[in-house]
PDB file of C-alpha atoms in Angstrom:
ATOM      1  CA  UNK A   1       0.130  -0.060   0.333  1.00 91.00           C
ATOM      2  CA  UNK A   2       1.620   3.232  -1.005  1.00 96.00           C
ATOM      3  CA  UNK A   3      -0.758   6.074   0.200  1.00 98.00           C
ATOM      4  CA  UNK A   4      -2.887   5.487   3.364  1.00 98.00           C
ATOM      5  CA  UNK A   5      -2.746   8.068   7.038  1.00 98.00           C
ATOM      6  CA  UNK A   6      -1.591   5.759  10.305  1.00 98.00           C
ATOM      7  CA  UNK A   7      -3.663   6.359  13.116  1.00 98.00           C
ATOM      8  CA  UNK A   8      -2.747   5.947  16.666  1.00 98.00           C
ATOM      9  CA  UNK A   9      -5.186   7.312  19.551  1.00 98.00           C
ATOM     10  CA  UNK A  10      -4.391   7.261  23.668  1.00 98.00           C
ATOM     11  CA  UNK A  11      -7.788   7.301  25.729  1.00 98.00           C
ATOM     12  CA  UNK A  12      -8.046   8.688  29.282  1.00 98.00           C
ATOM     13  CA  UNK A  13     -10.538   6.293  30.750  1.00 98.00           C
ATOM     14  CA  UNK A  14     -12.164   3.342  30.007  1.00 97.00           C
ATOM     15  CA  UNK A  15     -15.056   4.464  27.923  1.00 98.00           C
ATOM     16  CA  UNK A  16     -13.394   3.915  23.484  1.00 98.00           C
ATOM     17  CA  UNK A  17     -14.536   7.925  23.581  1.00 98.00           C
ATOM     18  CA  UNK A  18     -12.559   9.082  25.809  1.00 98.00           C
ATOM     19  CA  UNK A  19      -9.531   9.835  23.248  1.00 98.00           C
ATOM     20  CA  UNK A  20      -6.860  12.663  24.876  1.00 98.00           C
ATOM     21  CA  UNK A  21      -4.634  12.586  21.993  1.00 98.00           C
ATOM     22  CA  UNK A  22      -4.163  11.665  18.820  1.00 98.00           C
ATOM     23  CA  UNK A  23      -1.284  10.819  16.063  1.00 98.00           C
ATOM     24  CA  UNK A  24      -1.704  11.033  12.123  1.00 98.00           C
ATOM     25  CA  UNK A  25       0.821  10.028   9.885  1.00 98.00           C
ATOM     26  CA  UNK A  26       0.218  10.636   6.431  1.00 98.00           C
ATOM     27  CA  UNK A  27       1.820   8.456   3.749  1.00 98.00           C
ATOM     28  CA  UNK A  28       1.678   9.479  -0.317  1.00 98.00           C
ATOM     29  CA  UNK A  29       3.305   7.664  -2.521  1.00 98.00           C
ATOM     30  CA  UNK A  30       5.374   5.534  -0.527  1.00 97.00           C
ATOM     31  CA  UNK A  31       6.910   7.834   1.719  1.00 97.00           C
ATOM     32  CA  UNK A  32       5.464  10.252   5.018  1.00 98.00           C
ATOM     33  CA  UNK A  33       4.489  13.207   3.622  1.00 98.00           C
ATOM     34  CA  UNK A  34       2.635  14.755   6.620  1.00 98.00           C
ATOM     35  CA  UNK A  35       2.100  14.288  10.253  1.00 98.00           C
ATOM     36  CA  UNK A  36      -0.256  15.593  12.941  1.00 98.00           C
ATOM     37  CA  UNK A  37      -0.273  15.061  16.809  1.00 98.00           C
ATOM     38  CA  UNK A  38      -2.797  17.008  19.231  1.00 98.00           C
ATOM     39  CA  UNK A  39      -4.368  16.613  22.716  1.00 98.00           C
ATOM     40  CA  UNK A  40      -7.580  16.198  22.981  1.00 98.00           C
ATOM     41  CA  UNK A  41     -10.017  17.187  25.798  1.00 98.00           C
ATOM     42  CA  UNK A  42     -11.281  13.607  26.628  1.00 98.00           C
ATOM     43  CA  UNK A  43     -15.178  12.553  26.456  1.00 95.00           C
ATOM     44  CA  UNK A  44     -16.087  12.072  29.042  1.00 97.00           C
ATOM     45  CA  UNK A  45     -13.622  13.962  30.836  1.00 97.00           C
ATOM     46  CA  UNK A  46     -11.767  12.014  33.847  1.00 98.00           C
ATOM     47  CA  UNK A  47      -8.041   9.864  33.914  1.00 98.00           C
ATOM     48  CA  UNK A  48      -8.058   6.350  35.302  1.00 97.00           C
ATOM     49  CA  UNK A  49      -4.885   5.719  36.729  1.00 98.00           C
ATOM     50  CA  UNK A  50      -4.220   3.214  34.395  1.00 97.00           C
ATOM     51  CA  UNK A  51      -4.595   5.142  31.451  1.00 97.00           C
ATOM     52  CA  UNK A  52      -2.233   7.647  32.628  1.00 97.00           C
ATOM     53  CA  UNK A  53      -0.015   5.364  33.798  1.00 97.00           C
ATOM     54  CA  UNK A  54       0.881   4.155  30.206  1.00 95.00           C
ATOM     55  CA  UNK A  55       1.055   7.039  28.241  1.00 97.00           C
ATOM     56  CA  UNK A  56       1.293   9.587  30.983  1.00 97.00           C
ATOM     57  CA  UNK A  57      -0.589  12.367  30.248  1.00 98.00           C
ATOM     58  CA  UNK A  58      -3.345  13.809  32.682  1.00 97.00           C
ATOM     59  CA  UNK A  59      -6.465  16.384  33.348  1.00 97.00           C
ATOM     60  CA  UNK A  60      -3.887  18.958  33.308  1.00 97.00           C
ATOM     61  CA  UNK A  61      -2.669  17.910  30.051  1.00 98.00           C
ATOM     62  CA  UNK A  62      -5.998  18.404  28.141  1.00 98.00           C
ATOM     63  CA  UNK A  63      -7.989  20.892  30.366  1.00 97.00           C
ATOM     64  CA  UNK A  64      -7.676  23.523  27.940  1.00 97.00           C
ATOM     65  CA  UNK A  65      -7.468  21.643  25.242  1.00 98.00           C
ATOM     66  CA  UNK A  66      -9.704  21.580  21.739  1.00 98.00           C
ATOM     67  CA  UNK A  67     -12.841  18.565  22.278  1.00 98.00           C
ATOM     68  CA  UNK A  68     -12.574  15.530  19.311  1.00 98.00           C
ATOM     69  CA  UNK A  69     -15.416  18.154  17.074  1.00 97.00           C
ATOM     70  CA  UNK A  70     -12.584  20.826  16.976  1.00 98.00           C
ATOM     71  CA  UNK A  71      -9.481  18.465  16.596  1.00 98.00           C
ATOM     72  CA  UNK A  72     -10.864  16.143  13.785  1.00 98.00           C
ATOM     73  CA  UNK A  73     -12.010  19.449  11.496  1.00 97.00           C
ATOM     74  CA  UNK A  74      -8.489  19.678  11.269  1.00 98.00           C
ATOM     75  CA  UNK A  75      -7.481  16.481  10.919  1.00 98.00           C
ATOM     76  CA  UNK A  76     -10.404  15.482   7.743  1.00 97.00           C
ATOM     77  CA  UNK A  77      -8.592  17.052   5.020  1.00 97.00           C
ATOM     78  CA  UNK A  78      -4.987  15.709   5.746  1.00 97.00           C
ATOM     79  CA  UNK A  79      -6.804  11.467   5.256  1.00 98.00           C
ATOM     80  CA  UNK A  80      -9.605  12.594   2.759  1.00 96.00           C
ATOM     81  CA  UNK A  81      -9.735   9.593   0.087  1.00 96.00           C
ATOM     82  CA  UNK A  82      -7.009   8.269   2.955  1.00 98.00           C
ATOM     83  CA  UNK A  83      -7.281   4.394   4.233  1.00 98.00           C
ATOM     84  CA  UNK A  84      -6.667   4.627   7.959  1.00 98.00           C
ATOM     85  CA  UNK A  85      -4.062   1.817   9.035  1.00 98.00           C
ATOM     86  CA  UNK A  86      -3.566   1.072  12.567  1.00 98.00           C
ATOM     87  CA  UNK A  87      -1.712  -1.272  15.073  1.00 98.00           C
ATOM     88  CA  UNK A  88      -4.713  -3.241  16.852  1.00 97.00           C
ATOM     89  CA  UNK A  89      -7.293  -1.651  14.656  1.00 97.00           C
ATOM     90  CA  UNK A  90     -10.019  -2.954  16.962  1.00 97.00           C
ATOM     91  CA  UNK A  91      -9.279  -0.383  19.280  1.00 98.00           C
ATOM     92  CA  UNK A  92      -8.091   2.610  17.775  1.00 98.00           C
ATOM     93  CA  UNK A  93     -11.350   1.810  14.543  1.00 98.00           C
ATOM     94  CA  UNK A  94     -13.633   1.118  18.232  1.00 98.00           C
ATOM     95  CA  UNK A  95     -12.741   4.807  19.602  1.00 98.00           C
ATOM     96  CA  UNK A  96     -13.097   6.396  16.408  1.00 98.00           C
ATOM     97  CA  UNK A  97     -16.314   4.891  15.861  1.00 98.00           C
ATOM     98  CA  UNK A  98     -17.137   5.849  19.574  1.00 98.00           C
ATOM     99  CA  UNK A  99     -16.279   9.581  19.748  1.00 98.00           C
ATOM    100  CA  UNK A 100     -18.061  10.080  16.492  1.00 98.00           C
ATOM    101  CA  UNK A 101     -21.412   8.541  18.144  1.00 97.00           C
ATOM    102  CA  UNK A 102     -20.470  10.451  21.534  1.00 97.00           C
ATOM    103  CA  UNK A 103     -20.453  14.064  19.701  1.00 97.00           C
ATOM    104  CA  UNK A 104     -23.474  12.785  17.169  1.00 97.00           C
ATOM    105  CA  UNK A 105     -21.358  12.958  14.009  1.00 97.00           C
ATOM    106  CA  UNK A 106     -22.096  11.306  10.848  1.00 96.00           C
ATOM    107  CA  UNK A 107     -19.537   8.237  10.828  1.00 96.00           C
ATOM    108  CA  UNK A 108     -18.018   8.385   6.701  1.00 93.00           C
ATOM    109  CA  UNK A 109     -17.176   4.418   6.983  1.00 92.00           C
ATOM    110  CA  UNK A 110     -13.466   4.310   6.660  1.00 96.00           C
ATOM    111  CA  UNK A 111     -11.280   1.655   5.662  1.00 97.00           C
ATOM    112  CA  UNK A 112      -9.504   0.414   8.665  1.00 97.00           C
ATOM    113  CA  UNK A 113      -6.264  -1.562   7.562  1.00 98.00           C
ATOM    114  CA  UNK A 114      -4.421  -3.716  10.999  1.00 98.00           C
ATOM    115  CA  UNK A 115      -0.524  -4.397  10.731  1.00 98.00           C
ATOM    116  CA  UNK A 116      -1.191  -6.222  14.288  1.00 98.00           C
ATOM    117  CA  UNK A 117      -2.911  -8.732  12.243  1.00 98.00           C
ATOM    118  CA  UNK A 118      -0.163  -8.678   9.362  1.00 97.00           C
ATOM    119  CA  UNK A 119       2.437  -9.100  11.492  1.00 97.00           C
ATOM    120  CA  UNK A 120       0.771 -11.787  12.685  1.00 97.00           C
ATOM    121  CA  UNK A 121       0.330 -13.652   9.757  1.00 97.00           C
ATOM    122  CA  UNK A 122       3.608 -11.842   7.816  1.00 97.00           C
ATOM    123  CA  UNK A 123       6.187 -12.203  11.164  1.00 97.00           C
ATOM    124  CA  UNK A 124       5.593 -15.431  12.753  1.00 96.00           C
ATOM    125  CA  UNK A 125       9.131 -15.366  14.195  1.00 97.00           C
ATOM    126  CA  UNK A 126       8.944 -12.830  16.401  1.00 97.00           C
ATOM    127  CA  UNK A 127       8.602 -13.711  20.449  1.00 97.00           C
ATOM    128  CA  UNK A 128       5.468 -10.812  20.101  1.00 98.00           C
ATOM    129  CA  UNK A 129       3.576  -8.334  18.132  1.00 98.00           C
ATOM    130  CA  UNK A 130       3.732  -5.174  19.823  1.00 97.00           C
ATOM    131  CA  UNK A 131       4.519  -2.177  18.157  1.00 97.00           C
ATOM    132  CA  UNK A 132       7.995  -1.982  19.643  1.00 96.00           C
ATOM    133  CA  UNK A 133       8.783  -5.420  18.746  1.00 97.00           C
ATOM    134  CA  UNK A 134       7.283  -5.315  15.217  1.00 98.00           C
ATOM    135  CA  UNK A 135       8.296  -1.774  14.697  1.00 96.00           C
ATOM    136  CA  UNK A 136      12.087  -2.924  15.459  1.00 96.00           C
ATOM    137  CA  UNK A 137      11.935  -5.981  13.130  1.00 97.00           C
ATOM    138  CA  UNK A 138      10.333  -3.734  10.187  1.00 96.00           C
ATOM    139  CA  UNK A 139      13.907  -1.502  11.417  1.00 94.00           C
ATOM    140  CA  UNK A 140      12.247   1.661  12.867  1.00 94.00           C
ATOM    141  CA  UNK A 141      13.089   2.227  16.612  1.00 93.00           C
ATOM    142  CA  UNK A 142      10.514   3.387  18.893  1.00 94.00           C
ATOM    143  CA  UNK A 143      12.013   4.881  21.279  1.00 92.00           C
ATOM    144  CA  UNK A 144       8.701   7.264  22.924  1.00 92.00           C
ATOM    145  CA  UNK A 145       5.438   4.571  22.849  1.00 92.00           C
ATOM    146  CA  UNK A 146       2.586   5.459  23.902  1.00 94.00           C
ATOM    147  CA  UNK A 147       3.053   8.843  22.306  1.00 97.00           C
ATOM    148  CA  UNK A 148      -0.201   8.871  19.610  1.00 98.00           C
ATOM    149  CA  UNK A 149       2.539  10.711  17.253  1.00 98.00           C
ATOM    150  CA  UNK A 150       5.240   7.852  17.569  1.00 98.00           C
ATOM    151  CA  UNK A 151       3.155   4.811  17.726  1.00 98.00           C
ATOM    152  CA  UNK A 152       1.423   6.386  14.523  1.00 98.00           C
ATOM    153  CA  UNK A 153       4.841   7.178  12.843  1.00 98.00           C
ATOM    154  CA  UNK A 154       6.042   3.431  13.948  1.00 98.00           C
ATOM    155  CA  UNK A 155       2.683   1.993  12.365  1.00 98.00           C
ATOM    156  CA  UNK A 156       3.427   3.496   9.312  1.00 98.00           C
ATOM    157  CA  UNK A 157       6.832   1.935   9.029  1.00 97.00           C
ATOM    158  CA  UNK A 158       5.304  -1.367   9.345  1.00 98.00           C
ATOM    159  CA  UNK A 159       2.669  -0.817   7.197  1.00 98.00           C
ATOM    160  CA  UNK A 160       5.166   0.697   4.172  1.00 97.00           C
ATOM    161  CA  UNK A 161       6.505  -3.156   4.509  1.00 96.00           C
ATOM    162  CA  UNK A 162       4.294  -5.245   5.783  1.00 97.00           C
ATOM    163  CA  UNK A 163       0.953  -3.801   3.940  1.00 96.00           C
TER     164      UNK A 163
END
């Protein structure tokens, strides 16, 4: 696949709609052409300890940030006409659908591909298929795991090799 947008969400709590950050990496003609990162005021707006322990984000980080609806207005033109790719599409696609429902937005039926599923199919020699393991096998060292932009970039690098 030569044209796509890799996407990654981090969530504030157990609700899939509680996206608190998003990373997007746009690939056109097999090269990264654009990157986008934003913090987001989550809905519902509270943080679980476990989520914060994973990504390090807290209420203080997002208290003055835009809500998803406003952030998506910036993302939409970047990804228009592109399929989306995520490492564990089940999670990221579910987050996207949940937050669209939460803001009563019409979901445009994005086409999603999954680098996790593809790595399990193609890279059977790996001890696990976590993002950092797969990206390293593909020659990309993920240094800021659970930062949405860093994870989206790792996903894009994997997708350029496996999809």
